[in-house]
């Protein structure tokens, strides 16, 4: 059936947009969120809805959002399919934080009067838990507890137009390469925006089909989702590691926030090197100056790897509601992107 109207509620988390679609006007088949993602990837109707909401003139090349779905079982409040310019992702921490705020603000999850409100969401990479902190009616912060995360590979050499670079690779619900920006003569600042995108895309695509970017147990989660370019800022006044990053994901999209699942991947890599220890707080800044705080909530073995359970704290803000329309005579149809 043609898409004529769709309603959304929009948020931003640390400057990164997230467009919530509570009632997608298309059928998304599957018994689990992971199955629904695979269906969505191959279904023209679902993909057209993604394009309509993401592409210009209703969105832009760095837009992000999610379709609300049923949960995998009664253990979660709801599920979500994350989408971006180039398709459907396996994880999204900033989106999960936005969804937790949306769930509490809309009453989809009843606010807990005596403490944090727990919101449980099924995402393609597993089940995540969020704790929404409030002071009266105001939401003051959200803790995002992700799936177990771990380092997949260390000291991997990648040939680029800036010469050979060395990256670590970590899994945090999605697979990321980690590259010190100084190693390619850059800093994570807006004036280097174009160069950061270019090298981030190079590294991602060089690794995407290699064994280094293969998930050890679920091939649906394989592939390099993005490159995390970081500046090491040393430690804060309490001795906690402090870094600034930009995550270049999909095909050249830039996360304006410190990146939720990317921060989890960073926690896993820093834990594997001993740079981040239990009890410490990782201070993680974005290219636009927003900040997440992260910590190791637990240690375990996952998928055959020493792993951690990362916990990331940030918050999200509602930016508006929209009712989008598609005129069947519109020559541009679901839209376009220029990158």
Short mmCIF file of C-alpha atoms in Angstrom, two decimals:
data_model
loop_
_atom_site.label_atom_id
_atom_site.label_comp_id
_atom_site.label_asym_id
_atom_site.label_seq_id
_atom_site.Cartn_x
_atom_site.Cartn_y
_atom_site.Cartn_z
CA UNK A 1 0.00 0.00 0.00
CA UNK A 2 1.45 3.45 -0.84
CA UNK A 3 2.67 5.58 2.07
CA UNK A 4 0.60 8.77 2.25
CA UNK A 5 1.06 9.92 5.86
CA UNK A 6 3.32 9.01 8.79
CA UNK A 7 3.61 10.63 12.22
CA UNK A 8 6.88 10.94 14.15
CA UNK A 9 8.24 12.41 17.36
CA UNK A 10 11.77 13.74 17.07
CA UNK A 11 14.54 13.95 19.68
CA UNK A 12 18.20 14.70 19.85
CA UNK A 13 20.74 12.97 22.08
CA UNK A 14 23.93 14.98 22.45
CA UNK A 15 23.12 16.76 19.20
CA UNK A 16 22.42 13.60 17.17
CA UNK A 17 18.85 13.37 15.80
CA UNK A 18 16.52 10.48 16.40
CA UNK A 19 13.12 10.25 14.69
CA UNK A 20 10.70 7.94 16.55
CA UNK A 21 8.01 6.25 14.43
CA UNK A 22 5.53 4.81 16.95
CA UNK A 23 3.20 3.25 14.34
CA UNK A 24 5.00 2.43 11.09
CA UNK A 25 2.37 2.31 8.31
CA UNK A 26 3.94 -0.79 6.73
CA UNK A 27 4.06 -4.46 7.71
CA UNK A 28 7.39 -5.60 9.17
CA UNK A 29 7.41 -9.40 9.40
CA UNK A 30 9.44 -11.51 11.83
CA UNK A 31 9.24 -13.17 15.23
CA UNK A 32 12.12 -11.15 16.70
CA UNK A 33 13.63 -7.73 16.13
CA UNK A 34 16.68 -9.35 14.55
CA UNK A 35 14.41 -11.16 12.08
CA UNK A 36 12.46 -7.98 11.38
CA UNK A 37 15.70 -6.18 10.54
CA UNK A 38 16.56 -8.81 7.92
CA UNK A 39 13.02 -8.53 6.52
CA UNK A 40 13.28 -4.73 6.38
CA UNK A 41 16.59 -4.89 4.52
CA UNK A 42 14.96 -6.86 1.72
CA UNK A 43 11.48 -5.32 1.67
CA UNK A 44 10.91 -2.38 -0.73
CA UNK A 45 7.92 -1.03 1.20
CA UNK A 46 9.77 -0.81 4.53
CA UNK A 47 12.82 0.61 2.81
CA UNK A 48 10.72 3.25 1.08
CA UNK A 49 9.43 4.36 4.48
CA UNK A 50 13.03 4.66 5.70
CA UNK A 51 13.93 6.76 2.67
CA UNK A 52 10.85 8.97 3.03
CA UNK A 53 11.79 9.89 6.61
CA UNK A 54 15.54 10.01 6.18
CA UNK A 55 16.18 11.49 2.75
CA UNK A 56 15.84 15.12 1.75
CA UNK A 57 13.59 17.10 1.71
CA UNK A 58 12.13 15.58 4.92
CA UNK A 59 15.47 14.54 6.38
CA UNK A 60 19.14 14.78 5.49
CA UNK A 61 22.22 12.63 4.94
CA UNK A 62 22.92 12.41 8.69
CA UNK A 63 19.35 11.67 9.81
CA UNK A 64 18.64 8.76 12.14
CA UNK A 65 15.50 7.13 13.49
CA UNK A 66 13.65 3.99 14.45
CA UNK A 67 10.45 2.05 13.79
CA UNK A 68 8.77 0.82 16.98
CA UNK A 69 7.97 -2.90 16.84
CA UNK A 70 6.67 -5.53 19.25
CA UNK A 71 9.32 -6.91 21.63
CA UNK A 72 10.80 -10.38 21.24
CA UNK A 73 8.85 -11.51 24.32
CA UNK A 74 7.21 -10.12 27.43
CA UNK A 75 10.57 -9.35 29.02
CA UNK A 76 10.87 -6.06 27.12
CA UNK A 77 8.55 -3.08 26.75
CA UNK A 78 8.94 -2.82 22.96
CA UNK A 79 11.35 -3.37 20.11
CA UNK A 80 12.90 -1.03 17.59
CA UNK A 81 14.39 -1.16 14.10
CA UNK A 82 17.10 1.47 13.77
CA UNK A 83 17.60 3.14 10.39
CA UNK A 84 19.90 5.68 8.75
CA UNK A 85 20.77 6.96 5.28
CA UNK A 86 22.17 3.65 4.09
CA UNK A 87 19.96 1.05 5.73
CA UNK A 88 19.14 -0.63 9.04
CA UNK A 89 21.72 -0.83 11.84
CA UNK A 90 22.26 -3.50 14.48
CA UNK A 91 22.53 -1.11 17.42
CA UNK A 92 22.11 2.54 18.38
CA UNK A 93 22.90 3.82 21.85
CA UNK A 94 21.91 7.44 21.30
CA UNK A 95 18.62 6.19 19.82
CA UNK A 96 18.03 3.91 22.79
CA UNK A 97 18.51 6.86 25.16
CA UNK A 98 16.04 8.92 23.12
CA UNK A 99 13.54 6.06 23.11
CA UNK A 100 13.73 5.72 26.88
CA UNK A 101 12.93 9.42 27.28
CA UNK A 102 10.11 9.10 24.74
CA UNK A 103 8.67 6.05 26.53
CA UNK A 104 8.53 7.85 29.87
CA UNK A 105 7.28 11.17 28.48
CA UNK A 106 4.47 9.52 26.53
CA UNK A 107 3.47 7.18 29.36
CA UNK A 108 4.26 4.09 27.34
CA UNK A 109 6.33 3.05 30.34
CA UNK A 110 4.88 4.22 33.66
CA UNK A 111 7.14 6.58 35.57
CA UNK A 112 8.53 5.11 38.80
CA UNK A 113 7.82 7.68 41.55
CA UNK A 114 10.45 6.46 44.02
CA UNK A 115 13.51 6.12 41.79
CA UNK A 116 14.74 5.60 38.24
CA UNK A 117 12.27 4.22 35.70
CA UNK A 118 13.51 1.10 33.93
CA UNK A 119 12.86 0.81 30.20
CA UNK A 120 13.76 -2.47 28.45
CA UNK A 121 14.07 -2.48 24.65
CA UNK A 122 14.76 -5.29 22.18
CA UNK A 123 17.16 -4.17 19.45
CA UNK A 124 18.70 -6.23 16.61
CA UNK A 125 21.85 -6.95 18.64
CA UNK A 126 19.96 -8.06 21.75
CA UNK A 127 18.15 -6.66 24.78
CA UNK A 128 19.19 -3.37 26.35
CA UNK A 129 18.13 -1.78 29.62
CA UNK A 130 17.81 1.92 30.34
CA UNK A 131 17.28 3.74 33.63
CA UNK A 132 15.57 7.11 33.32
CA UNK A 133 16.34 9.49 36.19
CA UNK A 134 13.87 12.24 37.05
CA UNK A 135 13.50 15.20 39.39
CA UNK A 136 9.81 15.91 39.57
CA UNK A 137 8.61 16.02 35.97
CA UNK A 138 12.07 16.75 34.57
CA UNK A 139 14.25 13.98 33.13
CA UNK A 140 17.78 14.53 34.40
CA UNK A 141 19.66 11.66 32.78
CA UNK A 142 19.49 8.20 31.26
CA UNK A 143 21.76 5.22 31.91
CA UNK A 144 22.09 2.93 28.89
CA UNK A 145 23.18 -0.62 29.78
CA UNK A 146 24.22 -2.31 26.57
CA UNK A 147 24.79 -5.88 25.42
CA UNK A 148 28.15 -7.46 26.40
CA UNK A 149 30.93 -5.75 24.46
CA UNK A 150 34.48 -6.80 23.68
CA UNK A 151 37.60 -6.19 21.64
CA UNK A 152 37.58 -8.27 18.47
CA UNK A 153 41.08 -7.48 17.19
CA UNK A 154 44.05 -5.28 18.06
CA UNK A 155 46.78 -3.58 16.05
CA UNK A 156 45.23 -4.23 12.64
CA UNK A 157 47.05 -2.47 9.80
CA UNK A 158 44.87 -0.79 7.17
CA UNK A 159 46.22 0.75 3.96
CA UNK A 160 44.74 4.21 3.27
CA UNK A 161 45.46 7.25 1.13
CA UNK A 162 47.10 8.75 4.23
CA UNK A 163 49.40 5.75 4.51
CA UNK A 164 49.12 2.62 6.63
CA UNK A 165 47.17 3.12 9.85
CA UNK A 166 46.81 0.83 12.84
CA UNK A 167 43.39 0.27 14.42
CA UNK A 168 41.77 -1.78 17.14
CA UNK A 169 38.35 -3.28 16.47
CA UNK A 170 35.64 -3.50 19.10
CA UNK A 171 32.07 -4.76 19.32
CA UNK A 172 29.43 -2.79 21.22
CA UNK A 173 26.27 -4.05 19.54
CA UNK A 174 27.90 -3.00 16.26
CA UNK A 175 31.49 -3.40 15.09
CA UNK A 176 33.77 -0.35 15.02
CA UNK A 177 37.37 0.36 14.06
CA UNK A 178 39.19 2.63 16.54
CA UNK A 179 41.75 5.06 15.11
CA UNK A 180 43.76 7.73 16.92
CA UNK A 181 43.15 10.86 14.83
CA UNK A 182 46.69 12.09 15.50
CA UNK A 183 47.96 9.05 13.61
CA UNK A 184 46.58 10.53 10.38
CA UNK A 185 47.50 14.13 11.19
CA UNK A 186 44.02 15.19 12.31
CA UNK A 187 42.19 16.34 15.41
CA UNK A 188 38.53 15.74 16.18
CA UNK A 189 37.39 19.30 15.52
CA UNK A 190 34.83 20.76 13.11
CA UNK A 191 37.47 22.28 10.83
CA UNK A 192 38.67 18.75 9.99
CA UNK A 193 35.12 17.49 9.38
CA UNK A 194 35.60 16.60 5.70
CA UNK A 195 38.94 14.86 6.21
CA UNK A 196 37.58 12.89 9.18
CA UNK A 197 34.69 11.64 7.04
CA UNK A 198 37.04 10.67 4.22
CA UNK A 199 39.45 8.61 6.32
CA UNK A 200 36.59 7.14 8.38
CA UNK A 201 34.93 5.86 5.21
CA UNK A 202 38.21 4.46 3.89
CA UNK A 203 38.94 2.48 7.03
CA UNK A 204 35.38 1.19 7.37
CA UNK A 205 35.20 -0.10 3.79
CA UNK A 206 38.71 -1.56 3.91
CA UNK A 207 37.73 -3.68 6.91
CA UNK A 208 34.07 -4.35 6.17
CA UNK A 209 34.41 -7.72 4.44
CA UNK A 210 37.47 -8.97 6.32
CA UNK A 211 37.67 -11.55 9.09
CA UNK A 212 38.43 -8.71 11.51
CA UNK A 213 34.85 -7.41 11.16
CA UNK A 214 33.12 -10.77 11.47
CA UNK A 215 30.92 -11.36 14.48
CA UNK A 216 31.99 -14.59 16.20
CA UNK A 217 28.53 -16.18 16.53
CA UNK A 218 25.91 -14.21 14.53
CA UNK A 219 26.79 -13.26 10.98
CA UNK A 220 23.83 -10.85 10.87
CA UNK A 221 25.96 -8.61 13.11
CA UNK A 222 29.07 -8.84 10.90
CA UNK A 223 30.61 -5.95 8.97
CA UNK A 224 32.38 -2.79 10.07
CA UNK A 225 29.60 -0.37 10.99
CA UNK A 226 31.92 2.60 11.39
CA UNK A 227 35.22 4.16 12.36
CA UNK A 228 35.76 5.91 15.68
CA UNK A 229 38.42 8.60 15.32
CA UNK A 230 39.53 9.85 18.71
CA UNK A 231 41.73 12.41 20.43
CA UNK A 232 43.31 11.19 23.66
CA UNK A 233 42.90 14.04 26.14
CA UNK A 234 44.66 12.26 29.01
CA UNK A 235 42.79 12.13 32.29
CA UNK A 236 40.39 14.38 34.14
CA UNK A 237 41.02 15.80 37.60
CA UNK A 238 39.96 12.46 39.12
CA UNK A 239 42.28 10.34 37.00
CA UNK A 240 39.54 9.10 34.67
CA UNK A 241 40.38 8.62 30.99
CA UNK A 242 39.12 11.51 28.85
CA UNK A 243 38.78 11.38 25.07
CA UNK A 244 37.02 13.20 22.26
CA UNK A 245 35.71 11.26 19.27
CA UNK A 246 33.80 11.42 16.05
CA UNK A 247 32.14 8.27 14.77
CA UNK A 248 31.86 8.03 10.99
CA UNK A 249 29.35 5.26 10.33
CA UNK A 250 27.40 3.66 7.49
CA UNK A 251 28.69 5.38 4.34
CA UNK A 252 30.02 8.68 5.65
CA UNK A 253 27.39 9.62 8.22
CA UNK A 254 28.72 11.59 11.19
CA UNK A 255 27.42 11.07 14.71
CA UNK A 256 27.09 14.46 16.38
CA UNK A 257 26.86 12.82 19.81
CA UNK A 258 29.73 10.88 21.40
CA UNK A 259 27.94 7.80 19.90
CA UNK A 260 26.23 5.39 22.29
CA UNK A 261 27.14 1.99 20.85
CA UNK A 262 30.49 3.45 19.77
CA UNK A 263 31.18 4.53 23.35
CA UNK A 264 30.39 0.96 24.44
CA UNK A 265 32.84 -0.36 21.88
CA UNK A 266 35.39 2.17 23.13
CA UNK A 267 34.81 1.02 26.73
CA UNK A 268 35.48 -2.57 25.64
CA UNK A 269 38.73 -1.66 23.89
CA UNK A 270 39.95 0.54 26.76
CA UNK A 271 39.09 -2.22 29.24
CA UNK A 272 41.03 -4.77 27.17
CA UNK A 273 44.11 -2.54 27.25
CA UNK A 274 43.78 -1.83 30.97
CA UNK A 275 43.22 1.88 30.34
CA UNK A 276 39.72 1.76 31.85
CA UNK A 277 39.20 -0.21 35.05
CA UNK A 278 36.09 -1.08 37.05
CA UNK A 279 35.19 1.85 39.28
CA UNK A 280 36.49 4.45 36.84
CA UNK A 281 34.38 6.73 34.65
CA UNK A 282 35.23 7.22 30.98
CA UNK A 283 34.64 10.83 29.92
CA UNK A 284 33.72 10.81 26.22
CA UNK A 285 33.18 14.03 24.27
CA UNK A 286 31.77 14.58 20.78
CA UNK A 287 32.89 16.75 17.89
CA UNK A 288 30.23 19.33 18.87
CA UNK A 289 31.23 19.38 22.55
CA UNK A 290 28.50 17.18 24.05
CA UNK A 291 29.47 14.50 26.54
CA UNK A 292 28.67 10.96 27.68
CA UNK A 293 30.00 9.31 30.81
CA UNK A 294 30.60 5.56 30.70
CA UNK A 295 31.70 2.80 33.02
CA UNK A 296 32.17 -0.94 33.29
CA UNK A 297 28.99 -2.31 34.88
CA UNK A 298 30.18 -5.93 34.81
CA UNK A 299 32.80 -8.33 33.48
CA UNK A 300 32.09 -11.67 31.85
CA UNK A 301 32.88 -13.89 28.88
CA UNK A 302 30.71 -13.38 25.78
CA UNK A 303 30.92 -15.11 22.40
CA UNK A 304 34.24 -16.60 23.42
CA UNK A 305 35.81 -13.23 24.29
CA UNK A 306 36.62 -11.52 27.60
CA UNK A 307 33.88 -8.91 27.72
CA UNK A 308 32.38 -6.08 29.71
CA UNK A 309 28.86 -4.79 30.21
CA UNK A 310 29.12 -1.07 29.37
CA UNK A 311 26.90 1.56 30.94
CA UNK A 312 26.66 4.95 29.22
CA UNK A 313 24.97 8.00 30.73
CA UNK A 314 23.51 10.86 28.70
CA UNK A 315 20.09 12.31 27.99
CA UNK A 316 17.79 13.27 25.12
CA UNK A 317 15.50 16.19 24.38
CA UNK A 318 12.32 16.32 22.37
CA UNK A 319 12.54 18.64 19.36
CA UNK A 320 9.07 18.31 17.88
CA UNK A 321 6.31 16.26 16.31
CA UNK A 322 5.76 15.82 12.60
CA UNK A 323 3.16 14.47 10.25
CA UNK A 324 4.91 13.74 6.99
CA UNK A 325 3.07 13.29 3.73
CA UNK A 326 3.89 11.80 0.35
CA UNK A 327 1.98 13.35 -2.52
CA UNK A 328 1.54 10.53 -5.08
CA UNK A 329 2.21 13.04 -7.87
CA UNK A 330 5.51 14.23 -6.35
CA UNK A 331 8.26 13.64 -8.92
CA UNK A 332 10.86 13.35 -6.15
CA UNK A 333 8.94 10.54 -4.45
CA UNK A 334 10.68 9.43 -1.25
CA UNK A 335 13.46 11.97 -1.81
CA UNK A 336 17.20 12.08 -2.37
CA UNK A 337 20.57 12.47 -0.63
CA UNK A 338 23.65 14.28 -1.88
CA UNK A 339 26.19 12.18 0.06
#
